[in-house]
Amino acid sequence: MKKNIVLIGFMGTGKSEVGKELAKMLGYKFIDTDELIEKREGIPVSEIFDKYGETYFRKIESEIIKDVSVMENVVISTGGGAVIRSENRMNLKRNSITICLTASPEVIYERTKDYDNRPLLKTDDTYMRIKELLKEREPYYSEADIKIDTTQLEAQKVVETIMKEMRT
Ligand code: S3P
């Protein structure tokens, strides 16, 4: 059975854009877990947080991750917090090469600051929040098979780097 590709990493590291491009190159189907959550709930992620809270969102996220982890020949882009729960980490590793996209907190701040679709970054000091969350999640992100720093790379270059890494 061929392995899937799972993209993990913080908000603003380019998982969705890179994932779409990678899927095209490999002839795999592209799956975005946040999109599936929104489809299932019928409202955007930020509204799910507002109306039902983070715990509810995490529960749906885990169910979706469980479902997609048994698929084949797919590139799966996950939400930045998908790695927090151990059951997700286990399901995501099941049949996949895991790739973590990283970026400096400064660049993450720049890439996310003009969008209000990320409930966890809606705070007075977004930059500090990014640094705190990065620190909290670092142990989980570092479990990935491949790590790519996207701080200075455009999506196309990230895809090329991933393709190269997978060949070696
Ligand atoms: C989250 C990241 C978001 C989304 C939700 C929570 C997180 O996805 O799942 O807002 O906890 O880091 P992206 O990483 O695609 O922005």
Coordinates of N, CA and C and ligand atoms in Angstrom, one line a residue:
M1 N 0.8 -1.2 0.0 CA 0.0 0.0 0.0 C 0.9 1.3 0.0
K2 N 0.5 2.2 -0.9 CA 1.3 3.4 -0.9 C 1.1 4.3 0.3
K3 N 2.1 5.0 0.7 CA 1.9 5.9 1.8 C 1.3 7.2 1.5
N4 N 0.5 7.7 2.4 CA -0.1 9.0 2.3 C 1.0 10.1 2.7
I5 N 0.6 11.3 2.4 CA 1.5 12.4 2.9 C 0.6 13.3 3.8
V6 N 1.1 13.5 5.1 CA 0.4 14.4 6.0 C 1.2 15.6 6.3
L7 N 0.6 16.8 6.1 CA 1.3 18.0 6.4 C 0.8 18.5 7.8
I8 N 1.8 18.7 8.7 CA 1.5 19.3 10.0 C 2.3 20.6 10.1
G9 N 1.9 21.4 11.1 CA 2.7 22.6 11.3 C 1.8 23.8 11.7
F10 N 2.4 24.8 12.2 CA 1.7 25.9 12.7 C 0.9 26.7 11.7
M11 N -0.1 27.5 12.1 CA -0.8 28.3 11.2 C 0.1 29.2 10.4
G12 N -0.2 29.4 9.2 CA 0.6 30.3 8.4 C 1.9 29.7 7.8
T13 N 2.1 28.4 7.9 CA 3.3 27.8 7.4 C 3.1 27.3 6.0
G14 N 1.9 27.4 5.5 CA 1.6 27.1 4.0 C 1.1 25.7 3.7
K15 N 0.6 25.0 4.8 CA 0.2 23.6 4.6 C -0.8 23.4 3.5
S16 N -1.8 24.3 3.4 CA -2.9 24.0 2.4 C -2.3 24.3 1.0
E17 N -1.7 25.4 0.8 CA -1.2 25.7 -0.5 C -0.1 24.7 -1.0
V18 N 0.8 24.3 -0.1 CA 1.8 23.3 -0.5 C 1.1 22.0 -0.7
G19 N 0.2 21.6 0.1 CA -0.5 20.3 0.0 C -1.2 20.2 -1.3
K20 N -1.9 21.3 -1.8 CA -2.6 21.2 -3.0 C -1.7 21.0 -4.2
E21 N -0.6 21.7 -4.2 CA 0.4 21.6 -5.2 C 1.1 20.2 -5.2
L22 N 1.4 19.7 -4.0 CA 2.0 18.4 -3.9 C 1.1 17.3 -4.4
A23 N -0.1 17.4 -4.1 CA -1.1 16.4 -4.5 C -1.2 16.4 -6.0
K24 N -1.2 17.5 -6.6 CA -1.2 17.6 -8.1 C 0.0 16.9 -8.7
M25 N 1.2 17.2 -8.1 CA 2.4 16.6 -8.7 C 2.4 15.1 -8.5
L26 N 1.8 14.6 -7.4 CA 1.9 13.1 -7.2 C 0.7 12.4 -7.7
G27 N -0.3 13.1 -8.2 CA -1.5 12.5 -8.7 C -2.4 12.0 -7.6
Y28 N -2.2 12.6 -6.4 CA -3.0 12.1 -5.2 C -4.2 13.1 -5.0
K29 N -5.1 12.6 -4.2 CA -6.3 13.5 -3.9 C -5.8 14.4 -2.7
F30 N -6.3 15.7 -2.7 CA -5.9 16.6 -1.7 C -7.1 16.7 -0.7
I31 N -6.7 16.6 0.6 CA -7.7 16.7 1.7 C -7.2 17.7 2.7
D32 N -8.1 18.6 3.1 CA -7.9 19.6 4.1 C -8.8 19.4 5.2
T33 N -8.3 19.0 6.4 CA -9.1 18.6 7.5 C -10.0 19.8 8.0
D34 N -9.5 21.0 7.9 CA -10.4 22.2 8.3 C -11.6 22.3 7.4
E35 N -11.3 22.1 6.1 CA -12.4 22.2 5.1 C -13.4 21.1 5.4
L36 N -13.0 19.9 5.7 CA -14.0 18.9 6.0 C -14.8 19.2 7.3
I37 N -14.1 19.8 8.2 CA -14.8 20.2 9.5 C -15.9 21.2 9.1
E38 N -15.5 22.2 8.3 CA -16.5 23.3 7.9 C -17.6 22.7 7.1
K39 N -17.3 21.7 6.3 CA -18.4 21.1 5.5 C -19.4 20.4 6.4
R40 N -18.8 19.6 7.3 CA -19.6 18.8 8.2 C -20.5 19.7 9.1
E41 N -19.9 20.8 9.6 CA -20.7 21.7 10.5 C -21.5 22.7 9.8
G42 N -21.1 23.0 8.5 CA -21.9 24.0 7.7 C -21.6 25.4 8.1
I43 N -20.5 25.6 8.9 CA -20.1 27.0 9.2 C -18.5 27.1 9.3
P44 N -18.0 28.3 9.2 CA -16.5 28.4 9.2 C -15.9 28.0 10.6
V45 N -14.7 27.6 10.6 CA -14.0 27.2 11.8 C -14.1 28.3 12.9
S46 N -14.0 29.6 12.5 CA -14.0 30.6 13.5 C -15.4 30.7 14.2
E47 N -16.5 30.3 13.4 CA -17.8 30.3 14.0 C -18.0 29.1 14.9
I48 N -17.4 28.0 14.6 CA -17.5 26.8 15.4 C -16.8 27.1 16.8
F49 N -15.7 27.8 16.8 CA -15.1 28.2 18.0 C -16.0 29.1 18.8
D50 N -16.5 30.1 18.1 CA -17.4 31.1 18.8 C -18.6 30.5 19.4
K51 N -19.3 29.6 18.6 CA -20.6 29.1 19.1 C -20.4 27.9 20.1
Y52 N -19.5 27.0 19.8 CA -19.4 25.8 20.6 C -18.1 25.6 21.4
G53 N -17.1 26.5 21.1 CA -15.8 26.4 21.8 C -14.8 25.5 21.2
E54 N -13.6 25.6 21.7 CA -12.4 24.8 21.2 C -12.6 23.3 21.4
T55 N -13.1 22.9 22.6 CA -13.2 21.5 22.9 C -14.0 20.8 21.8
Y56 N -15.1 21.4 21.5 CA -16.0 20.8 20.5 C -15.3 20.7 19.1
F57 N -14.6 21.8 18.8 CA -13.9 21.8 17.5 C -12.9 20.7 17.5
R58 N -12.1 20.5 18.6 CA -11.1 19.4 18.7 C -11.7 18.0 18.6
K59 N -13.0 17.9 19.1 CA -13.6 16.6 19.0 C -13.9 16.3 17.5
I60 N -14.5 17.2 16.8 CA -14.8 17.0 15.4 C -13.5 16.8 14.6
E61 N -12.5 17.6 15.0 CA -11.2 17.4 14.3 C -10.7 16.0 14.4
S62 N -10.8 15.5 15.6 CA -10.3 14.1 15.8 C -11.1 13.1 15.0
E63 N -12.4 13.3 15.0 CA -13.2 12.3 14.2 C -12.9 12.4 12.7
I64 N -12.7 13.6 12.2 CA -12.3 13.7 10.8 C -10.9 13.1 10.5
I65 N -10.0 13.3 11.4 CA -8.6 12.8 11.2 C -8.7 11.3 11.2
K66 N -9.5 10.7 12.1 CA -9.7 9.3 12.2 C -10.2 8.7 10.8
D67 N -11.2 9.4 10.3 CA -11.8 9.0 9.0 C -10.7 9.1 7.8
V68 N -10.0 10.2 7.8 CA -9.1 10.4 6.6 C -7.9 9.5 6.7
S69 N -7.5 9.1 8.0 CA -6.3 8.3 8.1 C -6.3 6.9 7.5
V70 N -7.5 6.5 7.2 CA -7.6 5.1 6.6 C -7.7 5.2 5.1
M71 N -7.7 6.4 4.5 CA -7.7 6.6 3.1 C -6.4 6.2 2.5
E72 N -6.3 6.1 1.1 CA -5.1 5.8 0.5 C -4.8 6.8 -0.6
N73 N -3.5 7.1 -0.9 CA -3.0 8.0 -1.9 C -3.6 9.4 -1.8
V74 N -3.5 9.9 -0.6 CA -4.0 11.3 -0.4 C -2.9 12.1 0.3
V75 N -3.0 13.4 0.0 CA -2.2 14.4 0.7 C -3.1 15.1 1.7
I76 N -2.8 15.0 3.0 CA -3.7 15.6 4.0 C -3.1 16.8 4.6
S77 N -3.8 17.9 4.5 CA -3.3 19.1 5.2 C -4.1 19.2 6.5
T78 N -3.4 19.4 7.6 CA -4.1 19.4 8.9 C -4.1 20.9 9.5
G79 N -5.0 21.1 10.5 CA -5.0 22.4 11.2 C -3.8 22.4 12.1
G80 N -3.3 23.6 12.5 CA -2.1 23.7 13.3 C -2.1 23.0 14.6
G81 N -3.3 22.8 15.2 CA -3.5 22.2 16.5 C -3.8 20.8 16.4
A82 N -3.8 20.2 15.3 CA -4.2 18.8 15.1 C -3.3 17.8 15.9
V83 N -2.0 18.3 16.1 CA -1.0 17.4 16.8 C -1.1 17.4 18.3
I84 N -2.0 18.3 18.8 CA -2.1 18.4 20.3 C -2.5 17.0 20.9
R85 N -3.5 16.4 20.3 CA -4.1 15.2 20.8 C -3.3 13.9 20.4
S86 N -2.9 13.1 21.3 CA -2.1 11.9 21.0 C -2.9 11.0 20.0
E87 N -4.2 10.9 20.2 CA -4.9 10.0 19.2 C -4.8 10.5 17.8
N88 N -4.7 11.8 17.6 CA -4.6 12.3 16.3 C -3.2 12.0 15.7
R89 N -2.2 12.2 16.6 CA -0.8 11.9 16.2 C -0.7 10.5 15.7
M90 N -1.3 9.6 16.5 CA -1.2 8.2 16.2 C -1.9 7.9 14.8
N91 N -3.1 8.5 14.7 CA -3.9 8.2 13.4 C -3.2 8.8 12.2
L92 N -2.6 10.0 12.4 CA -1.9 10.7 11.3 C -0.7 9.9 10.8
K93 N 0.0 9.2 11.8 CA 1.2 8.5 11.4 C 0.9 7.1 10.8
R94 N -0.3 6.7 11.0 CA -0.7 5.3 10.7 C -0.1 4.8 9.3
N95 N -0.4 5.6 8.3 CA -0.1 5.1 6.9 C 0.6 6.2 6.1
S96 N 1.3 7.1 6.8 CA 1.8 8.3 6.2 C 3.2 8.7 6.4
I97 N 3.7 9.5 5.5 CA 5.0 10.2 5.8 C 4.5 11.5 6.3
T98 N 5.0 11.9 7.5 CA 4.5 13.2 8.0 C 5.6 14.3 7.7
I99 N 5.1 15.4 7.3 CA 6.0 16.5 6.9 C 5.5 17.7 7.7
C100 N 6.5 18.3 8.5 CA 6.2 19.5 9.3 C 6.7 20.7 8.6
L101 N 5.9 21.7 8.3 CA 6.3 22.9 7.8 C 6.5 23.9 8.9
T102 N 7.6 24.6 9.0 CA 7.9 25.5 10.0 C 8.1 26.9 9.5
A103 N 8.1 27.9 10.3 CA 8.5 29.3 9.9 C 8.8 30.1 11.2
S104 N 9.5 31.1 11.1 CA 9.8 31.9 12.3 C 8.5 32.6 12.8
P105 N 8.4 32.9 14.1 CA 7.3 33.6 14.6 C 7.0 34.9 13.9
E106 N 8.1 35.6 13.5 CA 7.9 36.9 12.8 C 7.2 36.7 11.5
V107 N 7.6 35.7 10.7 CA 7.0 35.5 9.4 C 5.5 34.9 9.6
I108 N 5.3 34.1 10.6 CA 4.0 33.6 10.9 C 3.1 34.8 11.2
Y109 N 3.6 35.7 12.0 CA 2.8 36.9 12.3 C 2.4 37.7 11.1
E110 N 3.4 37.9 10.2 CA 3.2 38.7 9.0 C 2.2 38.0 8.1
R111 N 2.3 36.7 8.0 CA 1.4 35.9 7.1 C 0.0 35.8 7.6
T112 N -0.2 35.9 8.9 CA -1.5 35.7 9.4 C -2.3 37.0 9.9
K113 N -1.5 38.1 10.0 CA -2.1 39.3 10.7 C -3.3 40.0 10.0
D114 N -3.3 39.8 8.7 CA -4.4 40.5 8.0 C -5.7 39.6 7.8
Y115 N -5.7 38.5 8.4 CA -6.9 37.6 8.3 C -7.5 37.4 9.7
D116 N -8.8 37.4 9.8 CA -9.4 37.2 11.1 C -10.1 35.8 11.2
N117 N -9.6 34.8 10.4 CA -10.2 33.5 10.4 C -9.5 32.5 11.3
R118 N -8.6 33.0 12.2 CA -8.0 32.1 13.1 C -8.3 32.5 14.6
P119 N -9.3 31.8 15.2 CA -9.8 32.2 16.5 C -8.7 32.3 17.6
L120 N -7.7 31.4 17.5 CA -6.7 31.3 18.5 C -5.7 32.5 18.5
L121 N -5.7 33.2 17.4 CA -4.8 34.4 17.3 C -5.5 35.7 17.5
K122 N -6.8 35.6 17.9 CA -7.6 36.8 18.2 C -7.3 37.3 19.6
T123 N -6.1 37.9 19.8 CA -5.8 38.4 21.2 C -5.1 39.7 21.0
D124 N -4.8 40.4 22.2 CA -4.2 41.7 22.1 C -2.8 41.6 21.6
D125 N -2.1 40.6 22.1 CA -0.7 40.5 21.6 C -0.5 39.2 20.8
T126 N -0.8 39.3 19.6 CA -0.8 38.1 18.7 C 0.6 37.5 18.6
Y127 N 1.6 38.4 18.5 CA 3.0 37.9 18.3 C 3.4 37.0 19.5
M128 N 3.0 37.5 20.7 CA 3.3 36.7 21.9 C 2.6 35.3 21.9
R129 N 1.3 35.4 21.5 CA 0.5 34.2 21.4 C 1.1 33.2 20.5
I130 N 1.6 33.7 19.4 CA 2.2 32.8 18.4 C 3.4 32.1 19.0
K131 N 4.2 32.9 19.7 CA 5.4 32.3 20.3 C 5.1 31.3 21.4
E132 N 4.1 31.6 22.2 CA 3.6 30.7 23.3 C 3.2 29.3 22.7
L133 N 2.3 29.5 21.7 CA 1.7 28.2 21.1 C 2.8 27.4 20.4
L134 N 3.7 28.1 19.7 CA 4.8 27.4 19.0 C 5.6 26.6 20.1
K135 N 5.9 27.2 21.2 CA 6.7 26.5 22.2 C 6.0 25.3 22.8
E136 N 4.7 25.5 23.0 CA 3.8 24.4 23.5 C 3.8 23.2 22.5
R137 N 3.8 23.5 21.2 CA 3.5 22.5 20.2 C 4.8 21.9 19.6
E138 N 5.9 22.6 19.9 CA 7.2 22.2 19.3 C 7.5 20.7 19.4
P139 N 7.3 20.1 20.6 CA 7.6 18.7 20.8 C 6.8 17.8 19.8
Y140 N 5.6 18.2 19.5 CA 4.8 17.4 18.6 C 5.2 17.6 17.2
Y141 N 5.4 18.9 16.8 CA 5.8 19.1 15.5 C 7.1 18.4 15.1
S142 N 8.0 18.3 16.1 CA 9.3 17.7 15.8 C 9.3 16.2 15.7
E143 N 8.1 15.6 15.9 CA 8.0 14.2 15.7 C 7.9 13.8 14.2
A144 N 7.8 14.8 13.3 CA 7.5 14.6 11.9 C 8.7 13.9 11.2
D145 N 8.5 13.2 10.2 CA 9.6 12.5 9.5 C 10.5 13.5 8.7
I146 N 9.8 14.5 8.2 CA 10.6 15.5 7.4 C 10.2 16.9 7.9
K147 N 11.2 17.8 8.1 CA 10.8 19.1 8.6 C 11.4 20.1 7.5
I148 N 10.5 21.1 7.2 CA 11.0 22.1 6.2 C 10.7 23.5 6.7
D149 N 11.7 24.3 6.7 CA 11.6 25.7 7.2 C 11.1 26.5 6.0
T150 N 9.9 27.1 6.1 CA 9.4 27.8 4.9 C 9.6 29.3 5.1
T151 N 10.3 29.7 6.1 CA 10.5 31.1 6.4 C 10.9 31.9 5.1
Q152 N 11.8 31.4 4.4 CA 12.3 32.2 3.2 C 11.9 31.5 1.9
L153 N 10.9 30.6 2.0 CA 10.6 29.8 0.7 C 9.2 30.1 0.3
E154 N 9.0 30.2 -1.1 CA 7.7 30.3 -1.6 C 7.1 28.9 -1.7
A155 N 5.8 28.7 -1.8 CA 5.2 27.4 -1.8 C 5.8 26.5 -2.9
Q156 N 6.0 27.0 -4.1 CA 6.6 26.1 -5.1 C 7.9 25.5 -4.7
K157 N 8.8 26.3 -4.1 CA 10.1 25.9 -3.6 C 9.9 24.8 -2.5
V158 N 8.9 25.0 -1.7 CA 8.7 24.1 -0.6 C 8.3 22.7 -1.2
V159 N 7.5 22.7 -2.2 CA 7.1 21.5 -2.9 C 8.3 20.8 -3.5
E160 N 9.1 21.6 -4.2 CA 10.3 21.0 -4.8 C 11.2 20.3 -3.7
T161 N 11.4 21.1 -2.6 CA 12.2 20.5 -1.5 C 11.6 19.2 -0.9
I162 N 10.3 19.2 -0.8 CA 9.6 18.0 -0.3 C 9.9 16.8 -1.2
M163 N 9.7 17.1 -2.5 CA 9.9 16.0 -3.5 C 11.3 15.5 -3.4
K164 N 12.3 16.4 -3.3 CA 13.7 16.0 -3.2 C 13.9 15.1 -1.9
E165 N 13.4 15.6 -0.8 CA 13.6 14.9 0.5 C 13.0 13.5 0.4
M166 N 11.9 13.4 -0.3 CA 11.2 12.1 -0.3 C 11.9 11.1 -1.2
R167 N 12.7 11.6 -2.1 CA 13.5 10.7 -3.0 C 14.7 10.2 -2.3
T168 N 15.2 10.9 -1.3 CA 16.5 10.5 -0.6 C 16.2 9.5 0.5
Ligands
S3P1 C1 -5.7 26.0 14.6 C2 -5.3 26.1 13.3 C3 -6.2 26.4 12.2 C4 -7.6 25.8 12.5 C5 -8.1 26.3 13.9 C6 -7.1 26.0 15.0 C7 -4.6 25.8 15.6 O1 -5.8 25.8 11.0 O2 -7.6 24.4 12.6 O3 -8.2 27.7 13.8 O4 -5.0 25.3 16.7 O5 -3.4 26.0 15.3 P1 -4.5 26.3 10.1 O6 -3.3 25.8 10.7 O7 -4.8 25.8 8.7 O8 -4.6 27.8 10.1

